[in-house]
Amino acid sequence: MINYTLKQLYSFEAVVRTKSFTRASKELFVTQPAVYMQIQQLTKNIGADLINTKGKTVTPTYIGKMFYQTCIDVIDTLEKSKLDIDQTLDPEAGHLQIAVATTTNSFVSHILAKFKKKYPRMSFYLDVTNRESLLKKLDNNEADLIIMGEPPTDMPLITQPFMENPLIAIAHPEHPLLKNQKNTIKNLTNETLITREQGSGTRITIERIIGMQLNSDIEINSNEAIIQAVQAGLGIGFVSKHTVKLELENNVIKQLNIDKFPITRHWYVVHHSKNKLSPIAERFKKFIVENS
Ligand code: PGA
């Protein structure tokens, strides 16, 4: 077993870098004999001279040069790991890895902006993707927290619902079906339907509720692009009401009355039950629930 101590590594690294026992001792806040003793012990442990003691300047021997690089690597790795741990444990400065369903994009940015204002020293990575990809991330443990609709029931998850997610049908303001008080699913048979891509939670839900697979000519993997397409008169789209608030207010698109719609579900904040949340993740989870 290797019996070098961290003190020995730090002392050796400082002596070689500063080329002086005096400067190294000042940097390490210890006496010069203390540094000398650490180098002597390290030399003994390694079994070879590490420092040329002849002459005025301190230089590493051939073995010393080799070992110096190892010291730098070990110290760098340890310092980085300490930084990561400190950031994770310090709720004001931690790092969050969040993955969210494409559809949540419209409100998650607002929640994150408020949270960042409260904890300015925190940092985050936001991954915006569809349901299928979120499920893979859950499986591979690739995010601290995931925000999605309808978490799977066959995985060991901790899930917390926090906000309603109404799915609606939208149409161009001059669409003939808008004249009907109530349309049935049958009324859609001859319409051009614009759907999200395979693997989207929005699409899966709509197919389940209307009881058939959407055989759509137009598949678009972005809610924003679906809204634009509906606005352009391309067909009828299905989106979460959250993504379309402004367009409805400005009457550039209309909500279509169809039997079984709006489909009301919830958003959930989700993580693996075997993962202990970091303090910042814990706070963010609480913040989402309280601020949405
Ligand atoms: P999606 O997910 O962005 O994959 O459609 C949203 C949802 O599950 O409702």
XYZ file of C-alpha atoms and ligand atoms in Angstrom:
301
model
C 0.000 0.000 0.000
C 1.239 3.502 -0.786
C 1.954 5.416 2.390
C 2.606 8.962 1.147
C 0.562 11.494 3.044
C -1.216 14.498 1.611
C 1.002 16.778 3.693
C 4.048 15.234 2.017
C 2.547 15.739 -1.449
C 1.566 19.360 -0.781
C 5.052 20.077 0.687
C 6.887 18.503 -2.247
C 4.708 20.268 -4.817
C 5.274 23.648 -3.125
C 9.047 23.162 -2.794
C 9.501 22.194 -6.449
C 7.167 24.913 -7.757
C 8.650 27.733 -5.660
C 12.204 26.239 -5.898
C 12.679 27.047 -2.217
C 12.017 25.495 1.182
C 11.574 28.988 2.654
C 8.948 30.079 0.141
C 7.161 26.713 0.386
C 7.009 26.945 4.194
C 5.560 30.483 3.995
C 2.946 29.368 1.499
C 1.968 26.397 3.626
C 1.999 28.372 6.909
C 4.471 25.992 8.582
C 8.137 26.222 9.575
C 10.975 25.456 7.172
C 12.163 22.400 9.208
C 8.616 21.058 9.079
C 8.647 21.185 5.259
C 12.114 19.646 5.232
C 10.891 16.802 7.429
C 7.913 16.110 5.115
C 10.258 15.879 2.097
C 12.607 13.564 3.999
C 9.734 11.244 4.923
C 8.447 11.274 1.352
C 11.949 10.457 0.056
C 12.103 7.543 2.478
C 8.646 6.312 1.487
C 9.429 6.449 -2.214
C 12.918 5.009 -1.794
C 14.705 7.498 -4.076
C 16.050 11.047 -3.847
C 13.490 13.578 -5.067
C 15.366 16.862 -4.644
C 18.934 17.742 -5.632
C 20.368 19.235 -2.506
C 23.654 20.292 -4.086
C 23.945 23.914 -5.178
C 21.877 26.917 -4.164
C 18.651 26.353 -6.075
C 16.270 23.532 -5.310
C 15.656 21.305 -8.322
C 13.905 17.946 -8.607
C 15.843 14.812 -9.532
C 14.723 12.685 -12.492
C 12.420 10.664 -10.211
C 11.413 13.923 -8.497
C 10.299 15.395 -11.857
C 8.197 12.307 -12.574
C 6.648 12.418 -9.144
C 6.003 16.175 -9.343
C 3.533 15.621 -12.206
C 1.759 12.934 -10.161
C 1.514 15.387 -7.248
C -0.035 18.053 -9.490
C -2.595 15.572 -10.833
C -3.530 14.286 -7.363
C -3.793 17.772 -5.871
C -5.846 19.058 -8.846
C -8.243 16.125 -8.599
C -8.663 16.559 -4.853
C -9.147 20.335 -5.088
C -11.736 19.920 -7.837
C -13.582 17.280 -5.889
C -13.562 19.512 -2.808
C -14.985 22.365 -4.878
C -17.720 20.102 -6.226
C -18.591 18.854 -2.742
C -18.545 22.400 -1.283
C -20.801 23.633 -4.052
C -23.192 20.764 -3.569
C -23.338 21.196 0.175
C -23.604 24.968 0.124
C -27.236 25.616 -0.762
C -26.386 29.135 -1.875
C -23.736 28.077 -4.359
C -24.507 24.563 -5.553
C -24.907 23.300 -9.081
C -28.178 21.910 -10.397
C -28.607 19.559 -13.307
C -32.240 19.820 -14.418
C -33.984 18.050 -17.270
C -37.449 19.213 -18.269
C -40.140 18.272 -20.763
C -40.137 20.525 -23.835
C -43.606 21.708 -22.912
C -42.493 23.066 -19.527
C -40.046 25.453 -21.167
C -42.530 28.334 -20.996
C -42.732 28.359 -17.187
C -39.527 26.663 -16.022
C -37.388 29.595 -17.206
C -39.455 31.954 -15.018
C -39.099 29.709 -11.962
C -35.350 29.397 -12.555
C -34.980 33.161 -12.951
C -36.696 33.739 -9.579
C -34.641 30.998 -7.920
C -31.358 32.356 -9.310
C -32.294 35.801 -7.986
C -32.708 34.292 -4.537
C -29.493 32.221 -4.770
C -27.228 34.216 -7.095
C -24.199 31.994 -6.496
C -25.880 28.843 -7.741
C -25.368 27.559 -11.269
C -27.494 25.221 -13.353
C -27.595 23.200 -16.522
C -31.032 23.008 -18.104
C -31.728 20.198 -20.522
C -34.977 20.652 -22.478
C -36.127 17.476 -24.145
C -39.158 15.234 -24.754
C -40.684 12.584 -22.510
C -38.922 9.630 -24.099
C -35.536 11.174 -23.547
C -36.485 12.173 -19.970
C -37.270 8.540 -19.207
C -33.788 7.551 -20.424
C -32.266 10.241 -18.230
C -34.184 8.926 -15.233
C -32.945 5.431 -15.999
C -29.320 6.556 -16.338
C -29.506 8.928 -13.409
C -28.452 11.873 -15.542
C -30.221 14.714 -13.751
C -30.753 15.897 -10.171
C -34.378 16.752 -10.877
C -36.727 16.113 -13.748
C -39.899 18.034 -14.539
C -42.393 16.051 -16.551
C -46.038 15.122 -16.974
C -47.224 11.720 -15.695
C -44.129 10.017 -14.274
C -43.835 6.291 -15.025
C -45.231 4.003 -12.332
C -42.802 1.121 -12.920
C -39.684 2.925 -11.668
C -38.568 3.637 -8.083
C -39.267 7.371 -8.153
C -40.201 10.145 -5.774
C -42.750 12.319 -7.521
C -44.396 15.534 -6.456
C -47.257 17.099 -8.440
C -47.181 20.888 -8.487
C -49.266 22.499 -11.202
C -52.103 21.705 -13.590
C -51.234 21.010 -17.199
C -54.309 21.448 -19.437
C -53.897 20.099 -22.952
C -56.044 21.868 -25.529
C -56.777 21.773 -29.237
C -55.981 24.958 -31.136
C -57.053 26.265 -34.522
C -56.724 29.298 -36.787
C -59.363 31.968 -35.797
C -61.224 31.351 -39.043
C -61.370 27.579 -38.756
C -64.925 26.284 -39.564
C -65.011 23.921 -36.537
C -64.892 26.957 -34.236
C -68.552 27.620 -35.108
C -69.605 24.412 -33.314
C -70.333 24.676 -29.602
C -68.967 21.183 -29.104
C -67.052 19.031 -31.572
C -66.594 15.310 -31.191
C -63.444 13.339 -31.918
C -65.205 12.193 -35.116
C -65.237 15.800 -36.385
C -61.452 15.602 -36.523
C -61.392 12.686 -38.973
C -61.151 14.821 -42.086
C -59.017 17.548 -40.582
C -55.290 18.067 -40.952
C -53.847 17.401 -37.504
C -50.482 18.719 -36.447
C -48.927 16.511 -33.806
C -45.791 16.380 -31.742
C -43.120 13.759 -32.542
C -43.221 10.113 -31.391
C -41.982 9.944 -27.780
C -43.617 13.226 -26.789
C -45.720 13.111 -23.609
C -48.260 15.483 -25.147
C -48.767 13.140 -28.089
C -48.992 9.977 -25.960
C -51.650 11.600 -23.745
C -53.760 12.828 -26.630
C -53.667 9.425 -28.324
C -54.706 7.766 -25.073
C -57.610 10.153 -24.494
C -59.013 10.132 -28.010
C -58.508 6.381 -28.120
C -56.581 6.157 -31.371
C -53.136 6.676 -32.802
C -52.709 10.026 -34.452
C -51.956 9.415 -38.095
C -50.849 12.855 -38.790
C -49.342 14.225 -41.985
C -47.564 16.874 -40.004
C -45.291 16.053 -37.092
C -43.382 18.852 -35.422
C -41.001 18.422 -32.499
C -41.502 21.886 -31.040
C -44.561 23.432 -29.400
C -43.577 26.890 -30.625
C -43.385 25.642 -34.219
C -46.788 23.908 -33.860
C -48.327 27.192 -32.702
C -46.785 28.993 -35.697
C -48.113 26.287 -38.030
C -51.650 26.622 -36.620
C -51.404 30.386 -36.932
C -50.429 29.929 -40.569
C -53.598 27.862 -41.115
C -51.842 24.533 -41.609
C -54.224 22.550 -39.413
C -55.387 21.766 -35.877
C -52.717 21.428 -33.195
C -52.611 20.025 -29.653
C -50.566 21.822 -27.038
C -50.443 22.563 -23.354
C -52.425 25.731 -22.589
C -49.313 27.105 -20.855
C -47.418 27.286 -24.127
C -50.072 29.296 -25.909
C -51.241 31.887 -23.393
C -50.131 34.982 -25.326
C -51.476 33.803 -28.687
C -54.893 33.071 -27.123
C -54.948 36.484 -25.443
C -54.088 38.163 -28.736
C -56.676 36.098 -30.641
C -54.170 34.946 -33.244
C -55.310 31.385 -32.525
C -58.418 29.984 -30.839
C -59.106 27.117 -28.491
C -61.292 24.517 -30.168
C -64.138 22.937 -28.191
C -63.816 19.193 -28.513
C -65.328 16.429 -26.466
C -62.895 15.245 -23.715
C -60.819 18.448 -24.021
C -59.163 20.141 -22.215
C -57.311 17.133 -20.895
C -56.193 18.118 -17.437
C -53.069 16.546 -16.029
C -50.379 17.711 -13.642
C -46.718 18.564 -13.839
C -44.442 16.628 -11.524
C -41.012 17.194 -10.120
C -39.318 13.805 -10.103
C -36.143 12.093 -8.946
C -34.886 8.586 -8.274
C -35.884 7.299 -4.835
C -32.383 5.919 -4.230
C -30.779 9.349 -4.776
C -30.375 11.659 -1.844
C -31.020 15.161 -3.120
C -28.278 17.760 -2.668
C -29.323 20.747 -0.500
C -29.720 22.986 -3.576
C -31.856 20.355 -5.355
C -33.969 19.999 -2.200
C -34.480 23.765 -2.083
C -35.289 24.003 -5.764
C -37.861 21.247 -5.471
C -39.551 23.062 -2.586
C -39.322 26.353 -4.484
C -41.080 24.908 -7.558
C -43.940 23.577 -5.469
C -44.338 26.851 -3.551
C -43.932 29.218 -6.503
C -45.999 27.717 -9.264
P -43.491 16.508 -24.017
O -43.949 16.226 -22.536
O -42.791 17.838 -24.029
O -42.582 15.315 -24.271
O -44.693 16.488 -24.892
C -44.940 16.928 -21.965
C -45.885 16.035 -21.201
O -45.512 14.919 -20.779
O -47.009 16.510 -21.055
